[in-house]
Amino acid sequence: MTGKHKNVGVLLSGRGSNMMALVEASRAPDCPYEVVLVASDKPDAPGLTWAKDQSIACWSLSPKGIGKPAYEAALDAALRGANVETIALAGYMRLLSDDFVARWSGRIINIHPSLLPKYKGLDTHARAIAAKDAVAGCSVHVVTEELDGGEVLGQAEVPILPGDTAETLATRVLAAEHRLYPQILAAFAAR
Ligand code: GRF
């Protein structure tokens, strides 16, 4: 699309609930972005099935066997072929190479289930509980060459309750992710 709309490509590896939240929010008449491609490194990712059912263009390729450079070249071509302007990572479980990030510099964002800069990487909820933190949450940030390290664009806090397990906390943080990510992507797309 042209004008105030930004074309967004969503990258995922799994169930895709954040992608669904982004797509659903994009249907509001004043939303400044449109999801034009859902791409995955896992051809059997459940999120792809949902996106196909919504008639959104999908692309998938497993890097296994072809190697990262060839996989990323194909991914880059698919994104450019769909006129993607902004990439939103949503449960994309593979590290993008420095080269790929440089080619899309400042145009890739990610949602991470912690209050960055705390708990970069995996097992964020278990680590927050083990540290006896009072609050957990999620962050949307710009993707740079440093893992979970780019500018934080927005955060939502979620209290940690007595008796919380990593699973119960993850469920409440995920609900906050679904509210936060569309808001931040819309603001990012409009800037
Ligand atoms: C989310 O918790 C997200 O923060 C993290 O991976 C999970 C993806 O979940 N990066 P979904 O595939 O969006 O349901």
mmCIF file with all atom_site columns, C-alpha atoms and ligand atoms in Angstrom:
data_model
loop_
_atom_site.group_PDB
_atom_site.id
_atom_site.type_symbol
_atom_site.label_atom_id
_atom_site.label_alt_id
_atom_site.label_comp_id
_atom_site.label_asym_id
_atom_site.label_entity_id
_atom_site.label_seq_id
_atom_site.pdbx_PDB_ins_code
_atom_site.Cartn_x
_atom_site.Cartn_y
_atom_site.Cartn_z
_atom_site.occupancy
_atom_site.B_iso_or_equiv
_atom_site.pdbx_formal_charge
_atom_site.auth_seq_id
_atom_site.auth_comp_id
_atom_site.auth_asym_id
_atom_site.auth_atom_id
_atom_site.pdbx_PDB_model_num
ATOM   1   C CA . MET A 1 1   ? 0.000  0.000   0.000  1.00 0.00 ? 1   MET A CA 1
ATOM   2   C CA . THR A 1 2   ? 1.070  3.592   -0.385 1.00 0.00 ? 2   THR A CA 1
ATOM   3   C CA . GLY A 1 3   ? 0.424  6.835   1.480  1.00 0.00 ? 3   GLY A CA 1
ATOM   4   C CA . LYS A 1 4   ? 0.522  6.543   5.232  1.00 0.00 ? 4   LYS A CA 1
ATOM   5   C CA . HIS A 1 5   ? 0.475  2.765   5.154  1.00 0.00 ? 5   HIS A CA 1
ATOM   6   C CA . LYS A 1 6   ? 3.585  0.684   5.787  1.00 0.00 ? 6   LYS A CA 1
ATOM   7   C CA . ASN A 1 7   ? 3.842  -2.810  4.397  1.00 0.00 ? 7   ASN A CA 1
ATOM   8   C CA . VAL A 1 8   ? 4.821  -5.191  7.171  1.00 0.00 ? 8   VAL A CA 1
ATOM   9   C CA . GLY A 1 9   ? 6.324  -8.657  6.898  1.00 0.00 ? 9   GLY A CA 1
ATOM   10  C CA . VAL A 1 10  ? 5.932  -10.817 10.004 1.00 0.00 ? 10  VAL A CA 1
ATOM   11  C CA . LEU A 1 11  ? 8.522  -13.523 10.744 1.00 0.00 ? 11  LEU A CA 1
ATOM   12  C CA . LEU A 1 12  ? 7.519  -16.388 13.018 1.00 0.00 ? 12  LEU A CA 1
ATOM   13  C CA . SER A 1 13  ? 8.538  -19.927 13.933 1.00 0.00 ? 13  SER A CA 1
ATOM   14  C CA . GLY A 1 14  ? 5.548  -21.236 15.872 1.00 0.00 ? 14  GLY A CA 1
ATOM   15  C CA . ARG A 1 15  ? 1.981  -20.661 16.965 1.00 0.00 ? 15  ARG A CA 1
ATOM   16  C CA . GLY A 1 16  ? 1.875  -17.030 15.842 1.00 0.00 ? 16  GLY A CA 1
ATOM   17  C CA . SER A 1 17  ? -0.439 -15.499 18.427 1.00 0.00 ? 17  SER A CA 1
ATOM   18  C CA . ASN A 1 18  ? 1.399  -12.148 18.238 1.00 0.00 ? 18  ASN A CA 1
ATOM   19  C CA . MET A 1 19  ? 1.139  -12.209 14.431 1.00 0.00 ? 19  MET A CA 1
ATOM   20  C CA . MET A 1 20  ? -2.623 -12.775 14.816 1.00 0.00 ? 20  MET A CA 1
ATOM   21  C CA . ALA A 1 21  ? -2.865 -9.773  17.155 1.00 0.00 ? 21  ALA A CA 1
ATOM   22  C CA . LEU A 1 22  ? -0.944 -7.640  14.642 1.00 0.00 ? 22  LEU A CA 1
ATOM   23  C CA . VAL A 1 23  ? -3.195 -8.722  11.765 1.00 0.00 ? 23  VAL A CA 1
ATOM   24  C CA . GLU A 1 24  ? -6.397 -8.215  13.734 1.00 0.00 ? 24  GLU A CA 1
ATOM   25  C CA . ALA A 1 25  ? -5.350 -4.706  14.806 1.00 0.00 ? 25  ALA A CA 1
ATOM   26  C CA . SER A 1 26  ? -4.422 -3.854  11.207 1.00 0.00 ? 26  SER A CA 1
ATOM   27  C CA . ARG A 1 27  ? -8.073 -4.168  10.220 1.00 0.00 ? 27  ARG A CA 1
ATOM   28  C CA . ALA A 1 28  ? -8.990 -0.950  12.039 1.00 0.00 ? 28  ALA A CA 1
ATOM   29  C CA . PRO A 1 29  ? -9.658 1.698   9.389  1.00 0.00 ? 29  PRO A CA 1
ATOM   30  C CA . ASP A 1 30  ? -7.018 4.112   10.693 1.00 0.00 ? 30  ASP A CA 1
ATOM   31  C CA . CYS A 1 31  ? -4.251 1.543   11.211 1.00 0.00 ? 31  CYS A CA 1
ATOM   32  C CA . PRO A 1 32  ? -1.031 2.773   9.539  1.00 0.00 ? 32  PRO A CA 1
ATOM   33  C CA . TYR A 1 33  ? 0.270  -0.674  8.623  1.00 0.00 ? 33  TYR A CA 1
ATOM   34  C CA . GLU A 1 34  ? -0.772 -3.746  6.684  1.00 0.00 ? 34  GLU A CA 1
ATOM   35  C CA . VAL A 1 35  ? 0.627  -7.270  7.060  1.00 0.00 ? 35  VAL A CA 1
ATOM   36  C CA . VAL A 1 36  ? 1.496  -8.193  3.468  1.00 0.00 ? 36  VAL A CA 1
ATOM   37  C CA . LEU A 1 37  ? 3.589  -11.313 4.149  1.00 0.00 ? 37  LEU A CA 1
ATOM   38  C CA . VAL A 1 38  ? 3.973  -13.897 6.892  1.00 0.00 ? 38  VAL A CA 1
ATOM   39  C CA . ALA A 1 39  ? 7.291  -15.741 6.603  1.00 0.00 ? 39  ALA A CA 1
ATOM   40  C CA . SER A 1 40  ? 8.669  -18.671 8.541  1.00 0.00 ? 40  SER A CA 1
ATOM   41  C CA . ASP A 1 41  ? 11.769 -20.830 8.885  1.00 0.00 ? 41  ASP A CA 1
ATOM   42  C CA . LYS A 1 42  ? 9.405  -23.661 9.874  1.00 0.00 ? 42  LYS A CA 1
ATOM   43  C CA . PRO A 1 43  ? 7.168  -24.752 6.992  1.00 0.00 ? 43  PRO A CA 1
ATOM   44  C CA . ASP A 1 44  ? 4.811  -26.486 9.471  1.00 0.00 ? 44  ASP A CA 1
ATOM   45  C CA . ALA A 1 45  ? 4.454  -23.512 11.866 1.00 0.00 ? 45  ALA A CA 1
ATOM   46  C CA . PRO A 1 46  ? 0.820  -23.332 13.056 1.00 0.00 ? 46  PRO A CA 1
ATOM   47  C CA . GLY A 1 47  ? 0.832  -19.553 12.545 1.00 0.00 ? 47  GLY A CA 1
ATOM   48  C CA . LEU A 1 48  ? 1.202  -20.072 8.783  1.00 0.00 ? 48  LEU A CA 1
ATOM   49  C CA . THR A 1 49  ? -2.015 -22.086 8.632  1.00 0.00 ? 49  THR A CA 1
ATOM   50  C CA . TRP A 1 50  ? -3.944 -19.266 10.290 1.00 0.00 ? 50  TRP A CA 1
ATOM   51  C CA . ALA A 1 51  ? -2.403 -16.638 7.988  1.00 0.00 ? 51  ALA A CA 1
ATOM   52  C CA . LYS A 1 52  ? -3.234 -18.697 4.879  1.00 0.00 ? 52  LYS A CA 1
ATOM   53  C CA . ASP A 1 53  ? -6.822 -19.014 6.090  1.00 0.00 ? 53  ASP A CA 1
ATOM   54  C CA . GLN A 1 54  ? -6.911 -15.204 6.263  1.00 0.00 ? 54  GLN A CA 1
ATOM   55  C CA . SER A 1 55  ? -5.680 -15.021 2.637  1.00 0.00 ? 55  SER A CA 1
ATOM   56  C CA . ILE A 1 56  ? -2.397 -13.403 3.694  1.00 0.00 ? 56  ILE A CA 1
ATOM   57  C CA . ALA A 1 57  ? 0.584  -14.237 1.474  1.00 0.00 ? 57  ALA A CA 1
ATOM   58  C CA . CYS A 1 58  ? 2.867  -16.750 3.183  1.00 0.00 ? 58  CYS A CA 1
ATOM   59  C CA . TRP A 1 59  ? 6.423  -17.867 2.557  1.00 0.00 ? 59  TRP A CA 1
ATOM   60  C CA . SER A 1 60  ? 8.395  -20.585 4.287  1.00 0.00 ? 60  SER A CA 1
ATOM   61  C CA . LEU A 1 61  ? 11.682 -22.368 3.877  1.00 0.00 ? 61  LEU A CA 1
ATOM   62  C CA . SER A 1 62  ? 13.709 -24.521 6.226  1.00 0.00 ? 62  SER A CA 1
ATOM   63  C CA . PRO A 1 63  ? 17.361 -23.445 6.442  1.00 0.00 ? 63  PRO A CA 1
ATOM   64  C CA . LYS A 1 64  ? 18.292 -27.070 7.137  1.00 0.00 ? 64  LYS A CA 1
ATOM   65  C CA . GLY A 1 65  ? 20.467 -28.398 4.358  1.00 0.00 ? 65  GLY A CA 1
ATOM   66  C CA . ILE A 1 66  ? 20.863 -25.142 2.417  1.00 0.00 ? 66  ILE A CA 1
ATOM   67  C CA . GLY A 1 67  ? 22.716 -23.105 5.031  1.00 0.00 ? 67  GLY A CA 1
ATOM   68  C CA . LYS A 1 68  ? 22.038 -19.711 6.536  1.00 0.00 ? 68  LYS A CA 1
ATOM   69  C CA . PRO A 1 69  ? 23.322 -17.447 3.708  1.00 0.00 ? 69  PRO A CA 1
ATOM   70  C CA . ALA A 1 70  ? 21.150 -19.139 1.053  1.00 0.00 ? 70  ALA A CA 1
ATOM   71  C CA . TYR A 1 71  ? 18.157 -19.229 3.406  1.00 0.00 ? 71  TYR A CA 1
ATOM   72  C CA . GLU A 1 72  ? 18.490 -15.535 4.267  1.00 0.00 ? 72  GLU A CA 1
ATOM   73  C CA . ALA A 1 73  ? 18.987 -14.554 0.609  1.00 0.00 ? 73  ALA A CA 1
ATOM   74  C CA . ALA A 1 74  ? 15.703 -16.308 -0.227 1.00 0.00 ? 74  ALA A CA 1
ATOM   75  C CA . LEU A 1 75  ? 13.978 -14.694 2.759  1.00 0.00 ? 75  LEU A CA 1
ATOM   76  C CA . ASP A 1 76  ? 15.270 -11.260 1.729  1.00 0.00 ? 76  ASP A CA 1
ATOM   77  C CA . ALA A 1 77  ? 14.022 -11.810 -1.840 1.00 0.00 ? 77  ALA A CA 1
ATOM   78  C CA . ALA A 1 78  ? 10.592 -12.892 -0.596 1.00 0.00 ? 78  ALA A CA 1
ATOM   79  C CA . LEU A 1 79  ? 10.304 -9.802  1.637  1.00 0.00 ? 79  LEU A CA 1
ATOM   80  C CA . ARG A 1 80  ? 11.410 -7.430  -1.133 1.00 0.00 ? 80  ARG A CA 1
ATOM   81  C CA . GLY A 1 81  ? 9.160  -9.224  -3.629 1.00 0.00 ? 81  GLY A CA 1
ATOM   82  C CA . ALA A 1 82  ? 6.204  -8.500  -1.352 1.00 0.00 ? 82  ALA A CA 1
ATOM   83  C CA . ASN A 1 83  ? 7.269  -4.823  -1.034 1.00 0.00 ? 83  ASN A CA 1
ATOM   84  C CA . VAL A 1 84  ? 7.825  -5.206  2.695  1.00 0.00 ? 84  VAL A CA 1
ATOM   85  C CA . GLU A 1 85  ? 9.070  -2.005  4.349  1.00 0.00 ? 85  GLU A CA 1
ATOM   86  C CA . THR A 1 86  ? 9.105  -3.043  8.014  1.00 0.00 ? 86  THR A CA 1
ATOM   87  C CA . ILE A 1 87  ? 9.819  -6.496  9.482  1.00 0.00 ? 87  ILE A CA 1
ATOM   88  C CA . ALA A 1 88  ? 8.087  -7.518  12.722 1.00 0.00 ? 88  ALA A CA 1
ATOM   89  C CA . LEU A 1 89  ? 9.592  -10.560 14.442 1.00 0.00 ? 89  LEU A CA 1
ATOM   90  C CA . ALA A 1 90  ? 6.922  -12.467 16.352 1.00 0.00 ? 90  ALA A CA 1
ATOM   91  C CA . GLY A 1 91  ? 8.280  -15.615 17.949 1.00 0.00 ? 91  GLY A CA 1
ATOM   92  C CA . TYR A 1 92  ? 10.958 -15.975 15.276 1.00 0.00 ? 92  TYR A CA 1
ATOM   93  C CA . MET A 1 93  ? 13.361 -18.351 16.973 1.00 0.00 ? 93  MET A CA 1
ATOM   94  C CA . ARG A 1 94  ? 16.374 -17.970 14.691 1.00 0.00 ? 94  ARG A CA 1
ATOM   95  C CA . LEU A 1 95  ? 19.101 -15.337 14.984 1.00 0.00 ? 95  LEU A CA 1
ATOM   96  C CA . LEU A 1 96  ? 19.291 -13.107 11.918 1.00 0.00 ? 96  LEU A CA 1
ATOM   97  C CA . SER A 1 97  ? 22.829 -12.631 10.617 1.00 0.00 ? 97  SER A CA 1
ATOM   98  C CA . ASP A 1 98  ? 24.585 -9.277  11.014 1.00 0.00 ? 98  ASP A CA 1
ATOM   99  C CA . ASP A 1 99  ? 24.470 -8.934  7.224  1.00 0.00 ? 99  ASP A CA 1
ATOM   100 C CA . PHE A 1 100 ? 20.703 -9.364  7.096  1.00 0.00 ? 100 PHE A CA 1
ATOM   101 C CA . VAL A 1 101 ? 20.173 -6.928  9.970  1.00 0.00 ? 101 VAL A CA 1
ATOM   102 C CA . ALA A 1 102 ? 22.451 -4.391  8.256  1.00 0.00 ? 102 ALA A CA 1
ATOM   103 C CA . ARG A 1 103 ? 20.449 -4.670  5.025  1.00 0.00 ? 103 ARG A CA 1
ATOM   104 C CA . TRP A 1 104 ? 17.250 -3.891  6.963  1.00 0.00 ? 104 TRP A CA 1
ATOM   105 C CA . SER A 1 105 ? 18.888 -1.501  9.400  1.00 0.00 ? 105 SER A CA 1
ATOM   106 C CA . GLY A 1 106 ? 16.369 0.309   11.617 1.00 0.00 ? 106 GLY A CA 1
ATOM   107 C CA . ARG A 1 107 ? 13.448 -1.465  9.948  1.00 0.00 ? 107 ARG A CA 1
ATOM   108 C CA . ILE A 1 108 ? 13.197 -4.651  12.037 1.00 0.00 ? 108 ILE A CA 1
ATOM   109 C CA . ILE A 1 109 ? 11.398 -4.776  15.379 1.00 0.00 ? 109 ILE A CA 1
ATOM   110 C CA . ASN A 1 110 ? 10.861 -7.643  17.845 1.00 0.00 ? 110 ASN A CA 1
ATOM   111 C CA . ILE A 1 111 ? 8.722  -8.464  20.857 1.00 0.00 ? 111 ILE A CA 1
ATOM   112 C CA . HIS A 1 112 ? 10.570 -9.971  23.789 1.00 0.00 ? 112 HIS A CA 1
ATOM   113 C CA . PRO A 1 113 ? 8.911  -11.383 26.926 1.00 0.00 ? 113 PRO A CA 1
ATOM   114 C CA . SER A 1 114 ? 10.837 -9.439  29.571 1.00 0.00 ? 114 SER A CA 1
ATOM   115 C CA . LEU A 1 115 ? 11.354 -5.890  30.729 1.00 0.00 ? 115 LEU A CA 1
ATOM   116 C CA . LEU A 1 116 ? 14.558 -5.253  28.788 1.00 0.00 ? 116 LEU A CA 1
ATOM   117 C CA . PRO A 1 117 ? 17.407 -4.795  29.517 1.00 0.00 ? 117 PRO A CA 1
ATOM   118 C CA . LYS A 1 118 ? 16.572 -7.553  32.013 1.00 0.00 ? 118 LYS A CA 1
ATOM   119 C CA . TYR A 1 119 ? 16.546 -11.162 30.819 1.00 0.00 ? 119 TYR A CA 1
ATOM   120 C CA . LYS A 1 120 ? 17.728 -11.114 27.255 1.00 0.00 ? 120 LYS A CA 1
ATOM   121 C CA . GLY A 1 121 ? 17.573 -14.527 25.597 1.00 0.00 ? 121 GLY A CA 1
ATOM   122 C CA . LEU A 1 122 ? 15.462 -17.505 26.668 1.00 0.00 ? 122 LEU A CA 1
ATOM   123 C CA . ASP A 1 123 ? 13.573 -18.634 29.813 1.00 0.00 ? 123 ASP A CA 1
ATOM   124 C CA . THR A 1 124 ? 12.716 -15.080 30.778 1.00 0.00 ? 124 THR A CA 1
ATOM   125 C CA . HIS A 1 125 ? 9.763  -15.914 33.037 1.00 0.00 ? 125 HIS A CA 1
ATOM   126 C CA . ALA A 1 126 ? 11.566 -18.614 35.037 1.00 0.00 ? 126 ALA A CA 1
ATOM   127 C CA . ARG A 1 127 ? 14.491 -16.229 35.522 1.00 0.00 ? 127 ARG A CA 1
ATOM   128 C CA . ALA A 1 128 ? 12.228 -13.385 36.713 1.00 0.00 ? 128 ALA A CA 1
ATOM   129 C CA . ILE A 1 129 ? 10.512 -15.711 39.228 1.00 0.00 ? 129 ILE A CA 1
ATOM   130 C CA . ALA A 1 130 ? 13.837 -17.143 40.444 1.00 0.00 ? 130 ALA A CA 1
ATOM   131 C CA . ALA A 1 131 ? 15.114 -13.596 41.011 1.00 0.00 ? 131 ALA A CA 1
ATOM   132 C CA . LYS A 1 132 ? 11.979 -12.865 43.113 1.00 0.00 ? 132 LYS A CA 1
ATOM   133 C CA . ASP A 1 133 ? 11.099 -9.887  40.933 1.00 0.00 ? 133 ASP A CA 1
ATOM   134 C CA . ALA A 1 134 ? 7.785  -8.180  41.719 1.00 0.00 ? 134 ALA A CA 1
ATOM   135 C CA . VAL A 1 135 ? 7.042  -7.398  38.080 1.00 0.00 ? 135 VAL A CA 1
ATOM   136 C CA . ALA A 1 136 ? 7.667  -9.044  34.738 1.00 0.00 ? 136 ALA A CA 1
ATOM   137 C CA . GLY A 1 137 ? 6.498  -7.881  31.349 1.00 0.00 ? 137 GLY A CA 1
ATOM   138 C CA . CYS A 1 138 ? 7.326  -7.504  27.698 1.00 0.00 ? 138 CYS A CA 1
ATOM   139 C CA . SER A 1 139 ? 9.250  -5.115  25.461 1.00 0.00 ? 139 SER A CA 1
ATOM   140 C CA . VAL A 1 140 ? 9.150  -4.154  21.808 1.00 0.00 ? 140 VAL A CA 1
ATOM   141 C CA . HIS A 1 141 ? 12.562 -3.119  20.528 1.00 0.00 ? 141 HIS A CA 1
ATOM   142 C CA . VAL A 1 142 ? 14.468 -2.319  17.373 1.00 0.00 ? 142 VAL A CA 1
ATOM   143 C CA . VAL A 1 143 ? 16.567 -5.262  16.223 1.00 0.00 ? 143 VAL A CA 1
ATOM   144 C CA . THR A 1 144 ? 20.316 -4.655  15.988 1.00 0.00 ? 144 THR A CA 1
ATOM   145 C CA . GLU A 1 145 ? 23.296 -6.989  15.733 1.00 0.00 ? 145 GLU A CA 1
ATOM   146 C CA . GLU A 1 146 ? 23.203 -7.347  19.538 1.00 0.00 ? 146 GLU A CA 1
ATOM   147 C CA . LEU A 1 147 ? 20.685 -9.979  20.785 1.00 0.00 ? 147 LEU A CA 1
ATOM   148 C CA . ASP A 1 148 ? 17.616 -8.256  22.296 1.00 0.00 ? 148 ASP A CA 1
ATOM   149 C CA . GLY A 1 149 ? 19.760 -5.119  22.486 1.00 0.00 ? 149 GLY A CA 1
ATOM   150 C CA . GLY A 1 150 ? 18.272 -2.363  20.269 1.00 0.00 ? 150 GLY A CA 1
ATOM   151 C CA . GLU A 1 151 ? 16.297 0.740   21.251 1.00 0.00 ? 151 GLU A CA 1
ATOM   152 C CA . VAL A 1 152 ? 13.267 -0.124  23.399 1.00 0.00 ? 152 VAL A CA 1
ATOM   153 C CA . LEU A 1 153 ? 10.148 1.321   21.758 1.00 0.00 ? 153 LEU A CA 1
ATOM   154 C CA . GLY A 1 154 ? 7.631  0.348   24.430 1.00 0.00 ? 154 GLY A CA 1
ATOM   155 C CA . GLN A 1 155 ? 7.039  -1.918  27.428 1.00 0.00 ? 155 GLN A CA 1
ATOM   156 C CA . ALA A 1 156 ? 4.140  -3.333  29.431 1.00 0.00 ? 156 ALA A CA 1
ATOM   157 C CA . GLU A 1 157 ? 4.497  -4.454  33.047 1.00 0.00 ? 157 GLU A CA 1
ATOM   158 C CA . VAL A 1 158 ? 2.761  -7.535  34.459 1.00 0.00 ? 158 VAL A CA 1
ATOM   159 C CA . PRO A 1 159 ? 2.828  -8.214  38.231 1.00 0.00 ? 159 PRO A CA 1
ATOM   160 C CA . ILE A 1 160 ? 4.301  -11.513 39.380 1.00 0.00 ? 160 ILE A CA 1
ATOM   161 C CA . LEU A 1 161 ? 1.748  -13.123 41.708 1.00 0.00 ? 161 LEU A CA 1
ATOM   162 C CA . PRO A 1 162 ? 2.392  -15.485 44.646 1.00 0.00 ? 162 PRO A CA 1
ATOM   163 C CA . GLY A 1 163 ? 2.395  -19.043 43.325 1.00 0.00 ? 163 GLY A CA 1
ATOM   164 C CA . ASP A 1 164 ? 3.138  -17.999 39.736 1.00 0.00 ? 164 ASP A CA 1
ATOM   165 C CA . THR A 1 165 ? 4.946  -20.582 37.632 1.00 0.00 ? 165 THR A CA 1
ATOM   166 C CA . ALA A 1 166 ? 6.780  -19.776 34.406 1.00 0.00 ? 166 ALA A CA 1
ATOM   167 C CA . GLU A 1 167 ? 3.655  -21.032 32.598 1.00 0.00 ? 167 GLU A CA 1
ATOM   168 C CA . THR A 1 168 ? 1.046  -18.970 34.473 1.00 0.00 ? 168 THR A CA 1
ATOM   169 C CA . LEU A 1 169 ? 3.208  -15.871 34.203 1.00 0.00 ? 169 LEU A CA 1
ATOM   170 C CA . ALA A 1 170 ? 3.826  -16.499 30.486 1.00 0.00 ? 170 ALA A CA 1
ATOM   171 C CA . THR A 1 171 ? 0.070  -16.638 29.865 1.00 0.00 ? 171 THR A CA 1
ATOM   172 C CA . ARG A 1 172 ? -0.505 -13.222 31.458 1.00 0.00 ? 172 ARG A CA 1
ATOM   173 C CA . VAL A 1 173 ? 2.549  -11.667 29.792 1.00 0.00 ? 173 VAL A CA 1
ATOM   174 C CA . LEU A 1 174 ? 1.369  -13.020 26.428 1.00 0.00 ? 174 LEU A CA 1
ATOM   175 C CA . ALA A 1 175 ? -1.971 -11.228 26.840 1.00 0.00 ? 175 ALA A CA 1
ATOM   176 C CA . ALA A 1 176 ? -0.007 -8.021  27.488 1.00 0.00 ? 176 ALA A CA 1
ATOM   177 C CA . GLU A 1 177 ? 2.131  -8.713  24.391 1.00 0.00 ? 177 GLU A CA 1
ATOM   178 C CA . HIS A 1 178 ? -1.011 -8.908  22.262 1.00 0.00 ? 178 HIS A CA 1
ATOM   179 C CA . ARG A 1 179 ? -2.040 -5.426  23.440 1.00 0.00 ? 179 ARG A CA 1
ATOM   180 C CA . LEU A 1 180 ? 1.421  -3.843  23.292 1.00 0.00 ? 180 LEU A CA 1
ATOM   181 C CA . TYR A 1 181 ? 2.771  -5.068  19.954 1.00 0.00 ? 181 TYR A CA 1
ATOM   182 C CA . PRO A 1 182 ? 0.041  -3.651  17.660 1.00 0.00 ? 182 PRO A CA 1
ATOM   183 C CA . GLN A 1 183 ? 0.237  -0.260  19.420 1.00 0.00 ? 183 GLN A CA 1
ATOM   184 C CA . ILE A 1 184 ? 3.992  -0.024  19.087 1.00 0.00 ? 184 ILE A CA 1
ATOM   185 C CA . LEU A 1 185 ? 4.072  -1.296  15.509 1.00 0.00 ? 185 LEU A CA 1
ATOM   186 C CA . ALA A 1 186 ? 1.417  1.277   14.575 1.00 0.00 ? 186 ALA A CA 1
ATOM   187 C CA . ALA A 1 187 ? 3.470  4.080   16.157 1.00 0.00 ? 187 ALA A CA 1
ATOM   188 C CA . PHE A 1 188 ? 6.649  2.790   14.489 1.00 0.00 ? 188 PHE A CA 1
ATOM   189 C CA . ALA A 1 189 ? 4.926  2.537   11.091 1.00 0.00 ? 189 ALA A CA 1
ATOM   190 C CA . ALA A 1 190 ? 3.622  6.086   11.396 1.00 0.00 ? 190 ALA A CA 1
ATOM   191 C CA . ARG A 1 191 ? 6.954  7.691   12.277 1.00 0.00 ? 191 ARG A CA 1
HETATM 192 C C1 . GRF B 2 .   ? 6.212  -14.610 22.596 1.00 0.00 ? 1   GRF B C1 1
HETATM 193 O O1 . GRF B 2 .   ? 6.228  -14.787 23.985 1.00 0.00 ? 1   GRF B O1 1
HETATM 194 C C2 . GRF B 2 .   ? 7.243  -13.600 22.178 1.00 0.00 ? 1   GRF B C2 1
HETATM 195 O O2 . GRF B 2 .   ? 7.430  -12.587 23.119 1.00 0.00 ? 1   GRF B O2 1
HETATM 196 C C3 . GRF B 2 .   ? 8.487  -14.433 22.073 1.00 0.00 ? 1   GRF B C3 1
HETATM 197 O O3 . GRF B 2 .   ? 8.057  -15.668 21.536 1.00 0.00 ? 1   GRF B O3 1
HETATM 198 C C4 . GRF B 2 .   ? 6.678  -15.876 21.865 1.00 0.00 ? 1   GRF B C4 1
HETATM 199 C C5 . GRF B 2 .   ? 5.951  -16.077 20.587 1.00 0.00 ? 1   GRF B C5 1
HETATM 200 O O4 . GRF B 2 .   ? 4.607  -16.454 20.762 1.00 0.00 ? 1   GRF B O4 1
HETATM 201 N N1 . GRF B 2 .   ? 9.476  -13.758 21.263 1.00 0.00 ? 1   GRF B N1 1
HETATM 202 P P1 . GRF B 2 .   ? 3.604  -16.429 19.532 1.00 0.00 ? 1   GRF B P1 1
HETATM 203 O O5 . GRF B 2 .   ? 4.194  -17.351 18.447 1.00 0.00 ? 1   GRF B O5 1
HETATM 204 O O6 . GRF B 2 .   ? 3.483  -15.026 19.056 1.00 0.00 ? 1   GRF B O6 1
HETATM 205 O O7 . GRF B 2 .   ? 2.323  -16.986 20.051 1.00 0.00 ? 1   GRF B O7 1
#
